[in-house]
Amino acid sequence: MTANLHLTAPPTASGLLWQVVRHESARPASEREDILVNPGFGVSFTDHMIDICWSEKGGWHRPRVMPYGPISLDPAAAVFHYAQEIFEGLKAYRHADGSIWTFRPEMNAARLQRSARRLALPELPTEVFLESLRHLLAVDAAWVPGAPETSLYLRPFMIAKEAFLGVRAAKKVGFYIIASPAGAYFSGGVKPVSIWLSERYTRAGKGGTGAAKFGGNYAASLLPMTEAGEHGCQQVLFLDDTGTHLEELGGMNLVLMYRDGRLVTPESDSILAGITLDSLLALASSRGHAVEQRRVSLAEWREGAVSGEITGAFACGTAAVVTPIGRLVAPDFEIVHEDGAASELTLSLREELTEIQYGQSADTRGWMVRLA
Ligand SMILES: *Cc1c(COP(=O)(O)O)cnc(C)c1O
């Protein structure tokens, strides 16, 4: 891959001087349009990426937009050995007038900072995070699809690049953003999933890394995911390290719906604070639903489902927005929510949120940020 055009953008709010290196052989419009017709999820990538360096001495420096391509690292780079890596996930949405927006990105920036603290990585200032998104969309805006429920999935990540096998926080780090066009998650309408109760494995323990968006948490969830598949389930529900309280799915938060209209989501130090969750609870609360964030035992869900006090459950996260849960499958019992698919509340909350994201209804909370 080659790149020829070097442009230096004027200094921005962060004070950083950006370099823009355009891809010399960016894919032609016809090829891009073919991909955007049926993008799938996480398989195709845009022509450019963001690359910013950090060193103990120089802080954040050399921010640039680069042609998308392999990252060359020393085999001794700490990320390969000690998994010092964190990431984020958010989307860019195309509105009817062609403008491109993202959703609450300052929450992603703040969460990346919290993840960084836990993984002994440097904190990226919020302005630099937002500038990075704008710079990437300035060159790759044509990659944001326009069909209903499609988006450009943005994947910021940070890795330890220092070549050193001693065990300590790396003194050289890289921050990157790549982008991948994403199709509608539920192409045939929203369908409930079956989830597997992981009794043998947890994703996080007290004082661990559960509240950080940390690659290692995902690595640890792959074996239980395989187990879920063997039991006909698409996702895994993890409990706390005592095996009594509900935590979350591998990459989505959990919400239980009660007959009296209450929405309850588990609280714990080892749950990832979802932005979709926070937003859905805000919408529900504005509609008059009582919202509780507290410890919830597995027994409460089992008994509530039997008595009819708990009428349904859903999972939520940026990728799928809202996924109704039809069944929780455990080795020796099952919880079934018959009307999981039809739950009026699940579907209407999903619709209300996506209408804001796609610019089809007014953004009264100031959640949307224009990128291009
Ligand atoms: C990213 C993530 C979520 C969902 O967070 P959103 O901000 O809503 O996308 C939930 N749980 C885990 C473990 C995650 O990594």
Coordinates of C-alpha atoms and ligand atoms in Angstrom, one line a residue:
M1 CA 0.0 0.0 0.0
T2 CA 1.2 3.5 -0.8
A3 CA 0.2 6.9 0.2
N4 CA 1.2 10.1 -1.5
L5 CA -0.7 13.1 -0.3
H6 CA 0.6 14.6 2.9
L7 CA -1.5 17.4 4.3
T8 CA -1.1 18.9 7.7
A9 CA -4.3 20.1 9.2
P10 CA -4.2 23.4 11.2
P11 CA -3.9 22.9 15.0
T12 CA -7.2 22.0 16.6
A13 CA -8.8 22.4 20.0
S14 CA -6.5 19.9 21.5
G15 CA -3.5 21.8 20.3
L16 CA -2.3 18.8 18.3
L17 CA -1.1 19.2 14.8
W18 CA -2.8 16.5 12.6
Q19 CA -1.2 14.9 9.6
V20 CA -3.5 13.5 6.9
V21 CA -2.0 10.9 4.7
R22 CA -4.6 10.0 2.1
H23 CA -4.8 6.5 0.7
E24 CA -3.4 6.5 -2.9
S25 CA -5.4 3.4 -3.9
A26 CA -8.6 3.9 -2.0
R27 CA -11.3 1.6 -3.4
P28 CA -13.4 3.0 -6.2
A29 CA -16.9 4.1 -5.5
S30 CA -18.4 1.1 -7.3
E31 CA -16.6 -1.3 -5.1
R32 CA -17.5 0.6 -2.0
E33 CA -21.2 0.8 -3.0
D34 CA -21.2 -3.0 -3.5
I35 CA -19.9 -3.5 0.0
L36 CA -22.5 -1.0 1.4
V37 CA -25.4 -2.9 -0.1
N38 CA -24.8 -5.8 2.3
P39 CA -22.0 -4.9 4.7
G40 CA -22.6 -7.6 7.4
F41 CA -20.8 -6.8 10.7
G42 CA -17.0 -6.3 11.2
V43 CA -15.8 -7.8 7.9
S44 CA -15.1 -4.8 5.7
F45 CA -13.1 -1.7 6.7
T46 CA -12.9 1.8 5.3
D47 CA -9.9 3.2 3.5
H48 CA -8.4 5.1 6.4
M49 CA -7.6 4.8 10.1
I50 CA -6.5 7.0 13.0
D51 CA -3.1 6.5 14.6
I52 CA -1.8 8.5 17.6
C53 CA 1.4 7.7 19.6
W54 CA 1.9 8.1 23.3
S55 CA 5.2 7.9 25.1
E56 CA 6.1 8.6 28.7
K57 CA 8.3 11.5 27.7
G58 CA 6.3 13.0 24.9
G59 CA 2.7 12.3 25.9
W60 CA 0.2 12.1 23.1
H61 CA 1.9 13.1 19.8
R62 CA 2.0 12.6 16.0
P63 CA -1.8 12.2 15.5
R64 CA -2.5 11.2 11.9
V65 CA -5.1 9.9 9.5
M66 CA -3.4 7.0 7.7
P67 CA -4.3 4.6 4.9
Y68 CA -6.0 1.5 6.5
G69 CA -3.4 -1.2 6.8
P70 CA -1.3 -3.6 9.0
I71 CA 0.3 -2.2 12.1
S72 CA 4.0 -3.2 12.4
L73 CA 5.0 -4.1 15.9
D74 CA 8.0 -5.6 17.6
P75 CA 7.3 -9.2 18.6
A76 CA 8.2 -8.2 22.2
A77 CA 5.5 -5.5 22.3
A78 CA 3.7 -5.8 25.6
V79 CA 0.3 -6.2 24.1
F80 CA 1.2 -9.6 22.7
H81 CA 2.3 -10.9 26.1
Y82 CA 0.4 -9.2 28.8
A83 CA -2.8 -8.1 27.0
Q84 CA -2.5 -4.5 27.9
E85 CA -5.3 -3.4 25.5
I86 CA -8.6 -1.6 25.8
F87 CA -11.2 -0.6 23.2
E88 CA -14.5 1.3 22.5
G89 CA -17.4 0.8 20.2
L90 CA -19.7 3.5 18.8
K91 CA -21.5 4.2 15.5
A92 CA -21.8 6.9 12.9
Y93 CA -25.3 7.4 11.5
R94 CA -26.3 9.0 8.2
H95 CA -29.3 11.3 8.5
A96 CA -31.8 11.9 5.7
D97 CA -30.1 15.2 4.6
G98 CA -26.8 13.3 4.2
S99 CA -25.2 14.7 7.4
I100 CA -23.3 12.2 9.6
W101 CA -23.8 12.0 13.4
T102 CA -22.7 10.0 16.3
F103 CA -24.3 9.2 19.7
R104 CA -23.0 10.5 23.0
P105 CA -19.3 10.1 22.1
E106 CA -18.1 12.0 25.1
M107 CA -19.4 9.0 27.2
N108 CA -17.2 6.7 25.1
A109 CA -14.3 9.0 25.6
A110 CA -14.9 9.1 29.4
R111 CA -15.2 5.3 29.5
L112 CA -12.0 4.9 27.5
Q113 CA -10.3 7.0 30.2
R114 CA -11.7 4.8 33.0
S115 CA -10.6 1.6 31.1
A116 CA -7.2 3.2 30.6
R117 CA -6.8 3.9 34.3
R118 CA -7.6 0.3 35.2
L119 CA -5.2 -1.2 32.6
A120 CA -2.4 1.3 33.5
L121 CA -2.6 2.9 30.0
P122 CA -2.5 6.7 29.4
E123 CA -5.8 8.6 29.3
L124 CA -6.7 10.1 26.0
P125 CA -8.2 13.6 26.4
T126 CA -11.9 13.8 25.3
E127 CA -11.1 16.5 22.8
V128 CA -8.5 14.3 21.1
F129 CA -11.0 11.4 21.0
L130 CA -13.7 13.6 19.4
E131 CA -11.2 15.2 17.0
S132 CA -10.1 11.7 15.9
L133 CA -13.6 10.8 15.0
R134 CA -14.1 14.0 13.0
H135 CA -10.8 13.5 11.1
L136 CA -11.6 9.9 10.2
L137 CA -15.1 10.8 9.0
A138 CA -13.7 13.8 7.0
V139 CA -12.0 11.3 4.7
D140 CA -14.3 8.2 5.0
A141 CA -17.8 9.8 5.1
A142 CA -18.8 8.0 1.9
W143 CA -18.4 4.7 3.9
V144 CA -21.4 5.5 6.1
P145 CA -24.3 3.5 4.6
G146 CA -27.7 5.2 4.3
A147 CA -30.2 2.3 4.4
P148 CA -32.5 1.9 7.5
E149 CA -30.7 0.5 10.6
T150 CA -27.3 0.6 8.9
S151 CA -24.3 2.5 10.3
L152 CA -20.6 2.8 10.3
Y153 CA -19.3 1.0 13.3
L154 CA -16.3 2.8 14.9
R155 CA -13.7 0.9 16.8
P156 CA -11.2 2.9 18.8
F157 CA -8.6 0.9 20.6
M158 CA -5.4 1.4 22.6
I159 CA -2.4 -1.0 22.8
A160 CA 0.9 -1.3 24.7
K161 CA 3.6 -1.0 22.0
E162 CA 6.8 -1.0 24.1
A163 CA 9.1 -3.8 23.3
F164 CA 10.0 -5.0 26.8
L165 CA 9.2 -8.3 28.5
G166 CA 9.4 -7.0 32.0
V167 CA 6.0 -6.8 33.7
R168 CA 5.1 -3.2 34.2
A169 CA 3.0 -0.5 32.5
A170 CA 4.3 0.1 28.9
K171 CA 6.0 3.4 28.2
K172 CA 5.0 3.4 24.6
V173 CA 1.4 3.1 23.6
G174 CA -0.7 3.5 20.4
F175 CA -4.3 4.7 20.0
Y176 CA -6.1 3.8 16.8
I177 CA -9.6 4.0 15.3
I178 CA -10.8 1.7 12.5
A179 CA -14.2 1.8 11.0
S180 CA -16.4 -0.9 9.5
P181 CA -19.8 -0.5 7.7
A182 CA -22.5 -2.4 9.5
G183 CA -25.8 -3.8 8.2
A184 CA -29.1 -4.0 10.1
Y185 CA -28.5 -6.3 13.0
F186 CA -31.9 -7.9 12.8
S187 CA -32.6 -8.1 9.1
G188 CA -35.8 -10.1 9.4
G189 CA -37.3 -8.1 12.3
V190 CA -36.2 -8.1 16.0
K191 CA -36.0 -11.7 17.2
P192 CA -35.6 -12.9 20.8
V193 CA -32.4 -14.8 21.7
S194 CA -31.8 -17.7 24.0
I195 CA -29.0 -17.1 26.5
W196 CA -26.9 -19.7 28.3
L197 CA -26.3 -19.3 32.1
S198 CA -22.6 -19.7 32.7
E199 CA -22.4 -21.5 36.0
R200 CA -18.8 -22.7 35.6
Y201 CA -17.1 -19.5 34.4
T202 CA -17.4 -15.8 35.4
R203 CA -16.3 -12.9 33.2
A204 CA -15.1 -10.8 36.1
G205 CA -14.6 -10.9 39.8
K206 CA -14.5 -8.4 42.6
G207 CA -11.7 -5.9 42.0
G208 CA -11.0 -7.4 38.6
T209 CA -11.3 -5.8 35.1
G210 CA -15.1 -6.3 34.5
A211 CA -15.8 -2.6 34.5
A212 CA -13.2 -1.9 31.8
K213 CA -13.7 -2.4 28.1
F214 CA -10.7 -4.7 28.0
G215 CA -9.9 -7.3 25.4
G216 CA -9.0 -9.9 28.0
N217 CA -12.6 -9.9 29.3
Y218 CA -13.7 -11.0 25.8
A219 CA -11.0 -13.6 25.5
A220 CA -12.3 -15.1 28.8
S221 CA -15.9 -15.2 27.4
L222 CA -15.1 -17.2 24.3
L223 CA -15.1 -20.6 25.9
P224 CA -18.4 -20.0 27.7
M225 CA -19.7 -18.7 24.4
T226 CA -18.8 -22.1 22.8
E227 CA -20.6 -23.8 25.6
A228 CA -23.6 -21.6 24.9
G229 CA -23.6 -22.6 21.3
E230 CA -23.5 -26.3 22.2
H231 CA -26.8 -25.7 24.1
G232 CA -28.5 -23.9 21.3
C233 CA -27.9 -20.4 22.8
Q234 CA -26.6 -17.3 21.1
Q235 CA -25.3 -15.4 24.2
V236 CA -24.0 -16.0 27.7
L237 CA -25.2 -14.6 30.9
F238 CA -22.6 -14.2 33.6
L239 CA -23.2 -14.2 37.3
D240 CA -21.0 -12.5 40.0
D241 CA -18.1 -14.5 41.5
T242 CA -20.3 -16.0 44.2
G243 CA -22.7 -17.4 41.6
T244 CA -25.8 -15.7 43.1
H245 CA -26.2 -12.3 41.5
L246 CA -26.8 -11.3 37.9
E247 CA -24.1 -9.4 36.1
E248 CA -24.4 -9.1 32.3
L249 CA -23.9 -10.8 29.0
G250 CA -20.5 -11.1 27.3
G251 CA -20.9 -7.7 25.5
M252 CA -24.4 -6.5 26.5
N253 CA -26.1 -5.3 29.6
L254 CA -29.2 -6.9 31.1
V255 CA -32.6 -5.4 32.0
L256 CA -35.5 -7.1 33.6
M257 CA -39.1 -5.9 33.1
Y258 CA -41.6 -6.1 35.9
R259 CA -45.4 -6.3 35.7
D260 CA -45.8 -3.0 37.5
G261 CA -43.7 -1.2 34.8
R262 CA -40.4 -1.2 36.7
L263 CA -37.2 -1.8 34.9
V264 CA -34.4 -3.3 36.9
T265 CA -30.8 -3.7 35.9
P266 CA -28.0 -5.3 37.9
E267 CA -25.5 -3.2 39.7
S268 CA -22.0 -4.3 40.5
D269 CA -18.4 -3.0 40.3
S270 CA -17.6 -5.6 37.7
I271 CA -20.3 -4.7 35.1
L272 CA -19.4 -2.5 32.1
A273 CA -21.4 0.7 32.2
G274 CA -23.2 0.6 28.9
I275 CA -24.2 3.8 27.1
T276 CA -27.1 2.1 25.4
L277 CA -28.3 1.0 28.9
D278 CA -28.0 4.5 30.3
S279 CA -29.9 6.0 27.4
L280 CA -32.7 3.4 27.4
L281 CA -33.2 3.8 31.1
A282 CA -33.4 7.6 30.7
L283 CA -36.1 7.2 28.0
A284 CA -38.1 4.8 30.1
S285 CA -37.8 7.0 33.1
S286 CA -39.2 10.0 31.1
R287 CA -42.1 7.8 30.2
G288 CA -42.9 7.3 33.9
H289 CA -41.3 3.9 34.4
A290 CA -39.5 3.4 37.7
V291 CA -35.9 2.4 37.1
E292 CA -33.8 0.5 39.6
Q293 CA -30.1 -0.1 39.4
R294 CA -29.4 -2.6 42.2
R295 CA -28.1 -6.0 43.0
V296 CA -30.4 -8.6 41.5
S297 CA -30.2 -12.3 42.4
L298 CA -30.7 -15.1 39.9
A299 CA -33.4 -16.4 42.4
E300 CA -35.3 -13.2 42.0
W301 CA -35.5 -13.6 38.2
R302 CA -36.5 -17.3 38.5
E303 CA -39.2 -16.7 41.1
G304 CA -40.4 -13.5 39.3
A305 CA -40.7 -15.3 36.0
V306 CA -42.8 -18.1 37.7
S307 CA -45.1 -15.8 39.6
G308 CA -45.5 -13.5 36.6
E309 CA -44.0 -10.5 38.4
I310 CA -41.2 -10.4 35.9
T311 CA -42.7 -10.3 32.4
G312 CA -39.6 -10.2 30.2
A313 CA -36.0 -9.3 29.8
F314 CA -33.7 -7.7 27.2
A315 CA -30.1 -7.2 26.5
C316 CA -28.7 -3.9 25.2
G317 CA -25.5 -2.6 23.6
T318 CA -24.3 -0.4 20.7
A319 CA -24.1 -3.2 18.1
A320 CA -27.7 -4.7 18.4
V321 CA -29.2 -1.8 20.4
V322 CA -31.9 -3.9 22.1
T323 CA -32.2 -7.7 22.0
P324 CA -35.3 -9.4 23.6
I325 CA -34.4 -12.4 25.7
G326 CA -36.8 -15.3 25.1
R327 CA -35.1 -17.9 27.2
L328 CA -32.4 -18.3 29.9
V329 CA -31.1 -21.8 29.7
A330 CA -29.2 -23.4 32.7
P331 CA -28.0 -27.0 33.1
D332 CA -30.9 -27.8 35.3
F333 CA -33.7 -25.3 34.7
E334 CA -35.0 -22.7 32.2
I335 CA -36.6 -19.4 32.4
V336 CA -39.0 -18.7 29.5
H337 CA -40.5 -15.4 28.5
E338 CA -43.1 -16.3 26.0
D339 CA -43.9 -12.9 24.8
G340 CA -40.2 -11.9 24.6
A341 CA -40.5 -11.0 20.9
A342 CA -43.7 -9.1 21.2
S343 CA -42.9 -7.1 24.3
E344 CA -44.3 -3.7 23.5
L345 CA -42.0 -1.9 25.8
T346 CA -38.8 -3.6 24.4
L347 CA -39.7 -2.7 20.9
S348 CA -40.9 0.8 21.5
L349 CA -37.8 1.7 23.6
R350 CA -35.7 0.4 20.8
E351 CA -37.6 2.4 18.3
E352 CA -37.5 5.6 20.3
L353 CA -33.7 5.3 20.7
T354 CA -33.0 4.5 17.0
E355 CA -35.2 7.3 15.8
I356 CA -33.1 9.8 17.8
Q357 CA -29.9 8.2 16.5
Y358 CA -31.1 8.3 12.8
G359 CA -32.4 11.9 13.1
Q360 CA -36.0 10.9 12.7
S361 CA -37.1 12.4 16.0
A362 CA -36.0 15.4 17.9
D363 CA -32.8 15.1 20.0
T364 CA -34.1 16.9 23.0
R365 CA -31.3 15.7 25.3
G366 CA -28.3 16.8 23.2
W367 CA -27.1 13.3 22.7
M368 CA -26.2 13.6 19.0
V369 CA -22.9 15.0 17.8
R370 CA -22.3 15.9 14.2
L371 CA -19.2 14.4 12.6
A372 CA -19.6 15.4 9.0
Ligands
LIG1 C1 -19.5 -2.5 25.2 C2 -20.1 -3.4 26.3 C3 -21.5 -3.2 26.7 C4 -22.4 -2.3 26.0 O1 -22.0 -0.9 26.1 P1 -22.6 0.1 25.1 O2 -21.9 1.4 25.5 O3 -24.1 0.2 25.3 O4 -22.3 -0.3 23.7 C5 -22.0 -4.0 27.7 N1 -21.2 -5.0 28.3 C6 -19.9 -5.2 27.9 C7 -19.1 -6.2 28.6 C8 -19.4 -4.4 26.9 O5 -18.1 -4.6 26.5

